[in-house]
GROMACS .gro file of C-alpha atoms in nm:
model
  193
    1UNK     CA    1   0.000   0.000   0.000
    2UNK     CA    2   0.296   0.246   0.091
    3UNK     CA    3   0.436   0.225  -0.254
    4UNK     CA    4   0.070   0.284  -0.406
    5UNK     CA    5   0.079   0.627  -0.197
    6UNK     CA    6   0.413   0.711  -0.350
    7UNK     CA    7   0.302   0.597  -0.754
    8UNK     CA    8   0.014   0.832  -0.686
    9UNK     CA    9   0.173   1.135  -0.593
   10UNK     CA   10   0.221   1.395  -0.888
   11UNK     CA   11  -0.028   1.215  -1.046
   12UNK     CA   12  -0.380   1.422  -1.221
   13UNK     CA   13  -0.572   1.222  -0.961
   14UNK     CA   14  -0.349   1.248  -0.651
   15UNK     CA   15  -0.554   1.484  -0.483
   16UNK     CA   16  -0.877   1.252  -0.534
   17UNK     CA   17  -0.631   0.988  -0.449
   18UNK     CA   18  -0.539   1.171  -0.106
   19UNK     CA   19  -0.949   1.175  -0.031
   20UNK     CA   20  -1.059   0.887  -0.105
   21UNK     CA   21  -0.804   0.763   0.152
   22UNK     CA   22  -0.871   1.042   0.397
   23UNK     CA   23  -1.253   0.910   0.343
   24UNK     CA   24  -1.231   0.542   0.434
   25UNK     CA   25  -0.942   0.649   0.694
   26UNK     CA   26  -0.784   0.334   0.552
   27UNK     CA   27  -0.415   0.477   0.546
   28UNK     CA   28  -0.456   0.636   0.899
   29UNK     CA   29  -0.575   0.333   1.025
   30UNK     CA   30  -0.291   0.166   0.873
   31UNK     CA   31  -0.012   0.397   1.054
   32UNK     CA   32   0.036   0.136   1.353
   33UNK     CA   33   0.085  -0.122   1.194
   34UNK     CA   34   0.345   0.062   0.916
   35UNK     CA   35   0.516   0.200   1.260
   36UNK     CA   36   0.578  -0.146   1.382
   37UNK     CA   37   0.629  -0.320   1.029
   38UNK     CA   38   0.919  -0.026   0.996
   39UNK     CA   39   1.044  -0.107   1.368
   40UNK     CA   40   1.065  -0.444   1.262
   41UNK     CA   41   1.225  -0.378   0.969
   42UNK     CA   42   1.532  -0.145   1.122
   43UNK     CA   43   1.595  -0.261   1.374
   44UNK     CA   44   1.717  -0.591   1.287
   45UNK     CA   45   1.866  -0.391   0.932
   46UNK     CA   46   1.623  -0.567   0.693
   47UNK     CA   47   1.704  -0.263   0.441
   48UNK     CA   48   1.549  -0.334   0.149
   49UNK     CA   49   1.204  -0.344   0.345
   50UNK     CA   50   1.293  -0.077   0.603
   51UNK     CA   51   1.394   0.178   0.253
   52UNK     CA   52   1.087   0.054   0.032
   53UNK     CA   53   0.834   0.123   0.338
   54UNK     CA   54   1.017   0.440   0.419
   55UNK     CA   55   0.997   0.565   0.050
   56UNK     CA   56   0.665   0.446   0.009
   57UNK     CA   57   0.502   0.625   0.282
   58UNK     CA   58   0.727   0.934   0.375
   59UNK     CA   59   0.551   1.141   0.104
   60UNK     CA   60   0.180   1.091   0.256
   61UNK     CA   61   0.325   1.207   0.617
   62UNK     CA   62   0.483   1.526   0.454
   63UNK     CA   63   0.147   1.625   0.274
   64UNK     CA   64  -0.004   1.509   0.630
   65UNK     CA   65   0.218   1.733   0.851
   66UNK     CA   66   0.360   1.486   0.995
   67UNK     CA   67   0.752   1.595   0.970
   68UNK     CA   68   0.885   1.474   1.343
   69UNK     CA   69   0.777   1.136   1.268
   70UNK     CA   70   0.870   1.177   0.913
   71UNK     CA   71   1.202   1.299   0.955
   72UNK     CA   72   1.284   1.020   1.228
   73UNK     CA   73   1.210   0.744   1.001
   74UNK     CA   74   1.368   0.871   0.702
   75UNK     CA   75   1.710   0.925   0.917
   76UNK     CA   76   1.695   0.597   1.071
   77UNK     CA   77   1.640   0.423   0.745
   78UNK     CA   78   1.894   0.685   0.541
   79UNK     CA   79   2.134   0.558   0.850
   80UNK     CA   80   2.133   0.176   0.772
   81UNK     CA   81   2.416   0.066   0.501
   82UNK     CA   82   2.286   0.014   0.192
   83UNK     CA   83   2.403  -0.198  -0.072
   84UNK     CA   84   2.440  -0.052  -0.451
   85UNK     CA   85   2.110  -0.228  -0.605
   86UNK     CA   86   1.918  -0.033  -0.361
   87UNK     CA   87   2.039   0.281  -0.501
   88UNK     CA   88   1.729   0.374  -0.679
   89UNK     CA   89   1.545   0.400  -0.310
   90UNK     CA   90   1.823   0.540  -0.117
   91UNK     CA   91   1.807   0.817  -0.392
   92UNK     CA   92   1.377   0.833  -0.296
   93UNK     CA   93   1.434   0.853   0.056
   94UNK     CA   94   1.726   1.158  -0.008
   95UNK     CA   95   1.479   1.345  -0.253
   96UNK     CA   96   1.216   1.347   0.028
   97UNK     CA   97   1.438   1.417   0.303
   98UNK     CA   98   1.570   1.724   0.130
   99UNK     CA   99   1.172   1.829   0.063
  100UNK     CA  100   1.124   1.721   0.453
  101UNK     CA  101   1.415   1.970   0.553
  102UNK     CA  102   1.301   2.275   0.272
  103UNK     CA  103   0.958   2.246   0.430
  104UNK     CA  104   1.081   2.259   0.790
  105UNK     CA  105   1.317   2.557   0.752
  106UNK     CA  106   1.632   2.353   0.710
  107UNK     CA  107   1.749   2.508   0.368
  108UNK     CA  108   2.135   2.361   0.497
  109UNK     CA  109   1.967   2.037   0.535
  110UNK     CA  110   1.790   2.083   0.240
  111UNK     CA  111   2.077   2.141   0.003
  112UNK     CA  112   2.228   1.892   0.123
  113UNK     CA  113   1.986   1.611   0.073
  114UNK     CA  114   1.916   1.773  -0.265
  115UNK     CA  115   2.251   1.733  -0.399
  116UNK     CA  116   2.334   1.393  -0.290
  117UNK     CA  117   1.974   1.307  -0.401
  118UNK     CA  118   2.006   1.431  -0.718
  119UNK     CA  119   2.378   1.295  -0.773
  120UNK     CA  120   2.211   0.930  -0.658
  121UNK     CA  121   1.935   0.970  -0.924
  122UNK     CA  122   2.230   1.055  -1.176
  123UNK     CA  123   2.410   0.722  -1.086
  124UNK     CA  124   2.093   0.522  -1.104
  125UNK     CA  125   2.000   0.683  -1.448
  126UNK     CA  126   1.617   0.817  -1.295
  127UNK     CA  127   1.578   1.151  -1.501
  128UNK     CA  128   1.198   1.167  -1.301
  129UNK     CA  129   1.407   1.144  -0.959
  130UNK     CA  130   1.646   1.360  -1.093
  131UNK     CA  131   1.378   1.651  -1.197
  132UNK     CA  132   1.246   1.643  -0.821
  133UNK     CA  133   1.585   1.636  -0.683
  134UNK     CA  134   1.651   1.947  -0.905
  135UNK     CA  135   1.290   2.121  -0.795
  136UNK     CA  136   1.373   2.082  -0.442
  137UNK     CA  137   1.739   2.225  -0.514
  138UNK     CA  138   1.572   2.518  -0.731
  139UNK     CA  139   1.326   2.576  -0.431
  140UNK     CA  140   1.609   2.588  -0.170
  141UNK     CA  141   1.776   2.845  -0.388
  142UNK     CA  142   1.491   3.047  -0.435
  143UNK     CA  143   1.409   3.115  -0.024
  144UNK     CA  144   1.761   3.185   0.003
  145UNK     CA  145   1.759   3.473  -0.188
  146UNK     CA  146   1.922   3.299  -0.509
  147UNK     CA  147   1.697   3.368  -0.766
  148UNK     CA  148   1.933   3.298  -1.093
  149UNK     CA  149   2.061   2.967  -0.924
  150UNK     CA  150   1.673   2.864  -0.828
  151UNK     CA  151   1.522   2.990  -1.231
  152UNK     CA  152   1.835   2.725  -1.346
  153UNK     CA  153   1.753   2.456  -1.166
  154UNK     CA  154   1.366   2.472  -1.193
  155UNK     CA  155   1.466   2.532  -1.555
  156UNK     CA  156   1.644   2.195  -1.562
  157UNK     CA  157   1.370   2.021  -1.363
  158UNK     CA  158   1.119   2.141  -1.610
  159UNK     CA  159   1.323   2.013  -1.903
  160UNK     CA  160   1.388   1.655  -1.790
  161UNK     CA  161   0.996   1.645  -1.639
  162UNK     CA  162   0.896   1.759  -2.009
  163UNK     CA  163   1.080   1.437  -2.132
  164UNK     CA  164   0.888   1.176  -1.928
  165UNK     CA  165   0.615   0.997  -2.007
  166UNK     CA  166   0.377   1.146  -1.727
  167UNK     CA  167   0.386   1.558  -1.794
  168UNK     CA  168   0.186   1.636  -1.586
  169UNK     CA  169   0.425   1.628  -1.267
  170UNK     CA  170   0.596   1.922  -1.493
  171UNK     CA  171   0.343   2.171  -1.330
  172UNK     CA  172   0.574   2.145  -1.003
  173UNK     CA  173   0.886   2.320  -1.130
  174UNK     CA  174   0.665   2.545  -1.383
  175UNK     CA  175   0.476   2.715  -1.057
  176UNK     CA  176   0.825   2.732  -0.852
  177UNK     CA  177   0.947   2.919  -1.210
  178UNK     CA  178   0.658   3.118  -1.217
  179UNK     CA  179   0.742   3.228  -0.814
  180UNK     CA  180   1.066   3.312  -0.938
  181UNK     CA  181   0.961   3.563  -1.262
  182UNK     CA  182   0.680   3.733  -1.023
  183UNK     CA  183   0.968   3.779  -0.730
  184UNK     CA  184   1.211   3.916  -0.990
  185UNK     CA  185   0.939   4.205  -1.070
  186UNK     CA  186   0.827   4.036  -1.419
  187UNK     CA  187   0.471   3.947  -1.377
  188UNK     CA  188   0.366   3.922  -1.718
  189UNK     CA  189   0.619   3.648  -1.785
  190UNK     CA  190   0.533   3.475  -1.411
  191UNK     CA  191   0.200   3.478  -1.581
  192UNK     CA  192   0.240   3.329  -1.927
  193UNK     CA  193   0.438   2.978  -1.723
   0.00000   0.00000   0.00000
């Protein structure tokens, strides 16, 4: 179910997605048993399941405010040794950890997740992971003042996001872009993205 969460997310029906859940309280009822299943899973360094739930369900607890719990889960599995064919996941749980620490304030955090997120999507070839490492990197820019380093890197984002097969996630760095051109005084061009 956790990596059903995670599939959704950018998706045109993510928000239905997110109520329909809220609506049957099926995911919150859930939480225990993903709490233990993860305690399980860490504890005795199962990685591959401790990562996969971790990716799978960190997402849902950001858009849920849940960032303590978030945050502690995502450091304890980041903290476990992963081998190289986990890459891809370790490179998921990096891109939301840097999103975890731009959300709570922690643009040092932040930039650093992003960067070795995005240089773990670049090993593992994931030009989708590598456009929402690059989003978070543009956004970190951006509320620290660096508005030619953020338009580049949401610039990048949206080029690689253009290039999947699923658009629509595109909409992301186009917005952040769009922040950027109305900040920088041009409104007419924030408008047209």
């Amino acid at each position: 179910r956790a990596e059903t969460v995670e599939q959704a997310f950018g998706s045109t029906d993510w928000l239905a997605f997110l109520e329909a859940l809220d609506a049957d309280h099926a995911l919150e009822y859930d939480q225990g048993n993903f709490r233990r299943a993860l305690g399980w899973a860490i504890d005795p360094g199962e990685v591959d399941l401790a990562l996969t739930l971790t990716a799978g369900i960190a997402r849902y607890w950001r858009w849920r405010g849940r960032l303590a719990e978030c945050r502690d889960w995502l450091d304890s599995s980041l903290s476990l040794p992963t081998p190289s064919d986990l890459g891809p996941t370790r490179a998921r749980l990096l891109r939301e950890r840097a999103g975890l620490a731009r959300q709570s304030g922690a643009w040092r955090d932040a930039l650093r997740y992003g960067q070795e997120a995005a240089k773990a999507f670049q090993q593992v070839g994931d030009a989708s992971g590598l456009a929402d490492a690059l989003y978070e990197l543009g956004w970190g820019a951006l509320l620290g003042g660096d508005f030619d380093e953020a338009e580049r890197l949401l610039r990048e984002a949206i080029a690689l996001r253009e290039e999947a097969p699923d658009r629509n996630i595109a909409s992301f760095p186009m917005v952040s872009l769009a922040t950027v051109r109305r900040l920088r005084g041009d409104t007419e061009e924030a408008a047209r993205l």
